[in-house]
Amino acid sequence: MELNKYSKTLTQDMTLPGAQAMFYAIGLTEEDLKKAQVGIGSTGFDGNSCNMHLNALANEVKQAVWSQGLVGLNFNTIGVSDGMSNGTDGMRYSLVSREVIADSIETICGGQYYDGLIAVVGCDKNMPASIIAMGRLNRPALMMYGGTIAAGHYKGKSLNIVSAFEALGEKLADKLSDEDYKGIIQNSCPGAGACGGMYTANTMASAIEALGMALPYTSSNPALSKEKSNECIDAAKAIYGLLEKDLKPRDIMTLKAFENALTVVMALGGSTNAVIHLIAMAKSVGIKITQEDFQRFSDKTPMIADLKPSGKYLMEDLHKIGGTPIVMKYLLDKGYLHGDCITVTGKTLAENLKDIPALNFENQDILFPLEKPLKKSGFIQVLYGNLAEKGSVAKISGKEGDRFKGTARVFNGEKEVTEGIRSKKIKEGDVVVIRHVGPKGAPGMPEMLKPTSLIMGSGLGKSVALITDGRFSGGTHGFVVGHITPEAHEGGLLALVEDGDWIEIDIKKRQLNLLVEEKTLAIRRSHYKQPELKVTSGVLYKYAKQVKTAADGCVTDES
C-alpha cells in the first residue's frame, strides 16, 4: 500500500520542480521525499490556558511521527478562548472560530497535499472544527485532545472556571467579600488544560472518542499527565496504521458511530453545544443528524455521571476511576453502544474496550448504575411551540422541575441583562428573555454563561427561567432554554415578546409558548421591522450572511 498517496503529487512529479526545491529548502532529503507526509495541526497559542500547552504536545507528536518513518510537518491554526471572551463582544467570534479553524485545516491539508492529519486541539470549538475538516478532506486522520485542567482550590473548596463566573454573582448580591472574590478568581484555573467539568470541551472530546475519531482515553487523560505525553507516541503509531489501511474519516464516522457519540453525551450529561456541533460534524461526511435525534437518544439514555455543572465532580475525577473508556465499556455491556464500529485504532469499539475492567459502583460515587441513574432520561430536551417553531434546546438536569410559567423580562443582548441583574430588575418568577444574540442577530450566537452564572450566584437560579436565541456554555445550569429557532433577527416570535407577557415552558409536553392572544401579536407584527446587521464588514459579516440556523448546526458551507 502506498502511504504517500497525496504528497507524491508534489514530491514525485518532475514537472513540479518548485515544490521539490522548497522541500529541500525545509530540510527534507531525497529519501524523505518518498515518505508519506502528515500534517500536525495545533490550535496552540499562549493566551489561553486551554491551548497554552498544545504546541509542545504537537512537537512531541511530530517527533513520534518521524520515528514511524513518516514526515511530520507542524502547522498552526487559530483559537478563541470561551472562558476569556464570555461576557464580552469577543464572544461573538467563538462559534465563528469553528468555521475558520475547519476552513484553515482543510485549506492547508488540501493545498499542501498532506497524506494524513493529526489535529492537536484544546478549547471548545477546536474539536468539532478539526473533525469537520477531516470529514471534508476524507484522508487518514485523528484528533488528539489536549486534556482537561486540574481543579483549583481556595479555602478548602474545589474550584473551576464556572466558580469564577458565579463568584461575581455572589459578590453583586453582597454574599462574598472582596478578598474571597479575588481569592476565587486567582485560584480557579491552576494551569494548562480545558475547563474541568462536563462542559463543552470535555463533552466534545468524549463524543469524538465515542465516535471513533480519537484514541481511547484521550478525552479523560489530564492535560499535564504522563498519559497525555504517551498519547503523542500512540497517535503517531495510529496515523501510520490509518495510512497503511487507507482507513479514512468517512469509513469511521458512520450513522452508528454518531449514535455512539450521542449516547455518551447523554450518559455523561454533556453540553447543549453538542447539538450544534454533532449536527455540523455529521454534515461534513454526508450524514443527517437532527435535533430530534438528540431528543430520541435523550429519551432512552439515562444520565449516570455526577459531573459539573449540575453535579459534583470534574473530569480529572473520572480519569482516576478509569476515564471515558470505563463508561463506554459499561454502556457497551448494557447494549447501549454499537460495538462493531471501526475506530482510528484500526480496531472496532468493542475490541478497544475488550480489556477494560468492569465498572465498580461500590468504590466510587461518580458513576451510577443504569438501573438507578441520576436521571432516568437524558438532560437535553428539544422544545417546540409558538416561540420555537423550528425548535429550541433545553438543558434539564432534573433539579429544576419540568414546568415554569412566569412573566417575561426582556433584554436585547447580554449587556442589557447583566445591567438588569446588577440593578435587581429581575425578580422571582420572571422568565428572562435574551434576544438578538442568535447566529445572525449577534452575529455569532454567543454563549450566555455570564448572565446564567450571575443569576445562579445572586441566588435566583431556582426561582427564574431564562430563554434565548443564543446558546449556553457547557458550564451553564438552571432552568434555561437556548437555540430558539427562528431567532429574533429573522422575525421569530421572540422578537415580539414584551415585558410582562406570560411565557410557559413545559418540559413534559416539550413546549415553549408565549401566552399572548394572536390579535395582539398581529398588531405587534405590523409594527416590527427587522434590525440592520450589527456588523457591515469582516469575518462576522461574512458569517452572518452565510450561517444556517442553530437547528441546522450553524454551518456556513451550505447553499
XYZ file of N, CA and C in Angstrom, residues 294-402:
327
model
N -31.355 13.930 18.914
C -30.925 14.197 20.289
C -32.053 13.902 21.272
N -33.274 14.296 20.905
C -34.410 14.009 21.770
C -34.615 12.501 21.920
N -34.487 11.802 20.808
C -34.684 10.345 20.827
C -33.683 9.661 21.736
N -32.413 10.063 21.645
C -31.393 9.441 22.483
C -31.473 9.937 23.923
N -31.929 11.158 24.102
C -32.147 11.664 25.453
C -33.251 10.865 26.146
N -34.293 10.538 25.417
C -35.419 9.791 25.981
C -35.017 8.399 26.453
N -34.046 7.794 25.765
C -33.742 6.392 26.079
C -32.399 6.174 26.786
N -31.684 7.267 27.069
C -30.369 7.118 27.705
C -30.361 7.772 29.081
N -30.265 7.005 30.151
C -30.193 7.605 31.486
C -28.899 8.392 31.686
N -28.969 9.444 32.495
C -27.777 10.207 32.857
C -27.168 9.561 34.094
N -25.932 9.090 33.983
C -25.337 8.297 35.062
C -24.107 8.936 35.689
N -23.698 10.116 35.221
C -22.461 10.725 35.700
C -22.750 11.970 36.540
N -22.212 12.003 37.739
C -22.412 13.136 38.643
C -21.299 14.157 38.435
N -21.339 14.810 37.279
C -20.281 15.737 36.876
C -20.806 17.171 36.827
N -19.935 18.115 37.078
C -20.309 19.514 36.970
C -20.662 19.830 35.513
N -21.632 20.772 35.282
C -22.026 21.849 36.189
C -23.148 21.518 37.171
N -24.009 20.544 36.851
C -25.121 20.269 37.757
C -24.737 19.292 38.848
N -23.602 18.615 38.663
C -23.177 17.608 39.620
C -21.998 18.039 40.474
N -21.258 17.054 40.954
C -20.238 17.268 41.978
C -18.806 17.201 41.458
N -18.550 16.359 40.462
C -17.174 16.016 40.125
C -16.689 16.633 38.811
N -15.358 16.554 38.625
C -14.689 17.047 37.430
C -14.141 15.881 36.605
N -13.701 16.168 35.402
C -13.176 15.132 34.515
C -11.949 14.447 35.117
N -11.132 15.170 35.854
C -9.954 14.548 36.459
C -10.363 13.465 37.451
N -11.533 13.610 38.067
C -12.034 12.583 38.984
C -12.462 11.337 38.220
N -13.084 11.536 37.059
C -13.459 10.400 36.218
C -12.213 9.670 35.735
N -11.160 10.416 35.403
C -9.891 9.829 34.979
C -9.358 8.858 36.032
N -9.488 9.212 37.302
C -8.922 8.408 38.391
C -9.603 7.060 38.548
N -10.840 6.934 38.056
C -11.538 5.652 38.201
C -11.624 4.873 36.885
N -10.890 5.339 35.882
C -10.867 4.586 34.632
C -11.188 5.370 33.392
N -11.575 6.636 33.560
C -11.772 7.514 32.411
C -12.976 7.164 31.555
N -13.049 7.822 30.406
C -14.168 7.623 29.489
C -14.316 6.166 29.044
N -13.219 5.422 28.821
C -13.386 4.022 28.399
C -14.171 3.161 29.392
N -14.056 3.440 30.685
C -14.795 2.603 31.644
C -16.299 2.873 31.536
N -16.656 4.122 31.194
C -18.059 4.460 30.954
C -18.546 3.755 29.695
N -17.749 3.825 28.628
C -18.138 3.219 27.361
C -18.218 1.700 27.459
N -17.317 1.100 28.212
C -17.349 -0.353 28.428
C -18.653 -0.751 29.102
N -19.052 0.008 30.117
C -20.293 -0.269 30.835
C -21.501 -0.115 29.903
N -21.531 0.950 29.128
C -22.634 1.177 28.203
C -22.683 0.097 27.111
N -21.517 -0.330 26.654
C -21.455 -1.388 25.645
C -22.002 -2.697 26.205
N -21.565 -3.054 27.400
C -22.014 -4.302 28.023
C -23.524 -4.298 28.260
N -24.079 -3.095 28.461
C -25.522 -2.982 28.704
C -26.330 -2.826 27.405
N -25.649 -2.877 26.268
C -26.342 -2.825 24.990
C -26.668 -1.438 24.486
N -25.989 -0.403 25.015
C -26.286 0.968 24.615
C -25.390 1.465 23.481
N -24.306 0.763 23.159
C -23.388 1.204 22.113
C -23.268 0.148 21.028
N -22.930 0.602 19.819
C -22.644 -0.301 18.699
C -21.166 -0.695 18.779
N -20.892 -1.909 19.136
C -19.512 -2.344 19.324
C -18.765 -2.634 18.048
N -19.486 -2.747 16.913
C -18.848 -3.133 15.653
C -18.335 -1.948 14.847
N -18.423 -0.731 15.385
C -17.939 0.448 14.663
C -16.417 0.487 14.654
N -15.829 0.692 13.486
C -14.377 0.786 13.361
C -13.906 2.128 13.901
N -12.697 2.178 14.450
C -12.144 3.390 15.050
C -10.750 3.666 14.509
N -10.163 4.784 14.930
C -8.837 5.165 14.432
C -7.726 4.231 14.904
N -8.009 3.334 15.829
C -7.010 2.329 16.203
C -6.905 1.243 15.139
N -7.864 1.235 14.201
C -7.944 0.147 13.234
C -8.750 -1.021 13.764
N -9.157 -0.930 15.022
C -9.981 -1.961 15.658
C -11.395 -1.415 15.868
N -12.300 -2.323 16.184
C -13.656 -1.892 16.489
C -13.722 -1.315 17.897
N -14.820 -0.642 18.178
C -15.031 -0.107 19.522
C -14.995 -1.226 20.549
N -15.640 -2.332 20.247
C -15.662 -3.464 21.179
C -14.256 -4.008 21.416
N -13.460 -4.082 20.361
C -12.077 -4.571 20.519
C -11.257 -3.606 21.370
N -11.465 -2.293 21.184
C -10.752 -1.310 22.011
C -11.071 -1.477 23.492
N -12.321 -1.861 23.783
C -12.793 -1.902 25.173
C -12.710 -3.293 25.793
N -12.217 -4.255 25.048
C -12.245 -5.657 25.476
C -11.602 -5.879 26.841
N -10.472 -5.227 27.099
C -9.735 -5.472 28.339
C -9.994 -4.424 29.426
N -10.949 -3.540 29.197
C -11.290 -2.537 30.211
C -12.033 -3.223 31.348
N -11.639 -2.990 32.606
C -12.307 -3.655 33.732
C -13.758 -3.207 33.890
N -14.519 -4.053 34.547
C -15.926 -3.730 34.794
C -16.025 -2.563 35.772
N -17.064 -1.777 35.621
C -17.304 -0.620 36.475
C -17.776 -1.083 37.847
N -17.107 -0.594 38.887
C -17.448 -0.942 40.268
C -18.218 0.211 40.896
N -19.421 -0.043 41.323
C -20.248 1.016 41.913
C -20.084 1.117 43.425
N -19.264 0.228 44.002
C -19.090 0.229 45.455
C -17.971 1.159 45.917
N -16.991 1.394 45.046
C -15.815 2.160 45.492
C -15.744 3.563 44.901
N -16.844 4.038 44.311
C -16.879 5.391 43.757
C -18.332 5.846 43.665
N -18.525 7.183 43.669
C -19.888 7.724 43.542
C -19.973 8.765 42.423
N -19.093 8.609 41.425
C -19.117 9.486 40.256
C -20.113 8.953 39.227
N -20.109 7.640 39.034
C -20.967 6.982 38.065
C -21.991 6.108 38.778
N -23.220 6.114 38.257
C -24.319 5.384 38.877
C -24.824 4.299 37.931
N -25.427 3.251 38.469
C -25.969 2.187 37.607
C -27.107 2.700 36.723
N -27.249 2.126 35.559
C -28.331 2.497 34.661
C -29.695 2.234 35.301
N -29.725 1.260 36.206
C -30.982 0.938 36.879
C -31.340 1.961 37.954
N -30.337 2.674 38.457
C -30.556 3.703 39.480
C -29.786 4.970 39.092
N -30.150 5.576 37.969
C -29.382 6.710 37.459
C -29.699 8.002 38.188
N -28.907 9.019 37.905
C -29.206 10.349 38.429
C -30.476 10.895 37.785
N -30.700 10.528 36.543
C -31.908 10.929 35.826
C -32.252 9.812 34.850
N -33.506 9.386 34.837
C -33.895 8.225 34.044
C -33.772 8.464 32.549
N -33.946 9.700 32.129
C -33.744 10.037 30.726
C -32.728 11.163 30.643
N -32.309 11.477 29.432
C -31.254 12.464 29.266
C -31.685 13.864 29.648
N -30.726 14.729 29.766
C -30.937 16.096 30.216
C -31.321 17.026 29.073
N -30.993 16.658 27.827
C -31.298 17.517 26.682
C -32.745 17.298 26.267
N -33.479 18.406 26.178
C -34.871 18.361 25.734
C -35.050 19.365 24.600
N -35.627 18.909 23.509
C -35.886 19.770 22.356
C -37.341 20.222 22.429
N -37.549 21.527 22.572
C -38.882 22.090 22.752
C -39.334 22.820 21.494
N -40.629 22.736 21.237
C -41.248 23.477 20.144
C -42.357 24.352 20.727
N -43.121 24.990 19.875
C -44.171 25.885 20.329
C -44.129 27.173 19.524
N -45.002 28.120 19.852
C -45.032 29.334 19.034
C -43.780 30.180 19.183
N -43.050 30.011 20.286
C -41.780 30.733 20.453
C -40.611 30.016 19.790
N -40.821 28.777 19.412
C -39.729 27.983 18.827
C -40.308 27.040 17.775
N -40.778 27.603 16.687
C -41.441 26.802 15.658
C -40.512 25.761 15.045
N -39.228 26.078 14.975
C -38.268 25.129 14.421
C -37.361 24.545 15.498
N -37.774 24.712 16.740
C -37.087 24.043 17.828
C -36.260 24.947 18.721
N -35.976 24.432 19.890
C -35.077 25.059 20.864
C -34.512 23.943 21.718
N -33.477 24.234 22.461
C -32.793 23.195 23.236
C -32.728 23.603 24.703
N -33.292 22.750 25.554
C -33.253 22.976 26.996
C -32.294 21.987 27.637
N -31.646 22.442 28.699
C -30.756 21.572 29.457
C -31.380 21.389 30.837
N -31.964 20.210 31.070
C -32.723 19.971 32.287
C -32.092 18.798 33.044
N -31.445 19.100 34.156
C -30.769 18.061 34.932
C -31.736 17.247 35.774
N -32.931 17.791 36.004
C -33.895 17.137 36.881
C -34.091 17.882 38.179
N -33.167 18.797 38.488
C -33.248 19.565 39.723
C -34.122 20.805 39.574
N -34.425 21.195 38.331
C -35.127 22.452 38.089
C -36.646 22.295 38.078
N -37.130 21.051 38.011
C -38.545 20.827 37.776
C -38.785 20.645 36.292
N -40.048 20.455 35.911
C -40.340 20.223 34.498
C -41.344 21.217 33.923
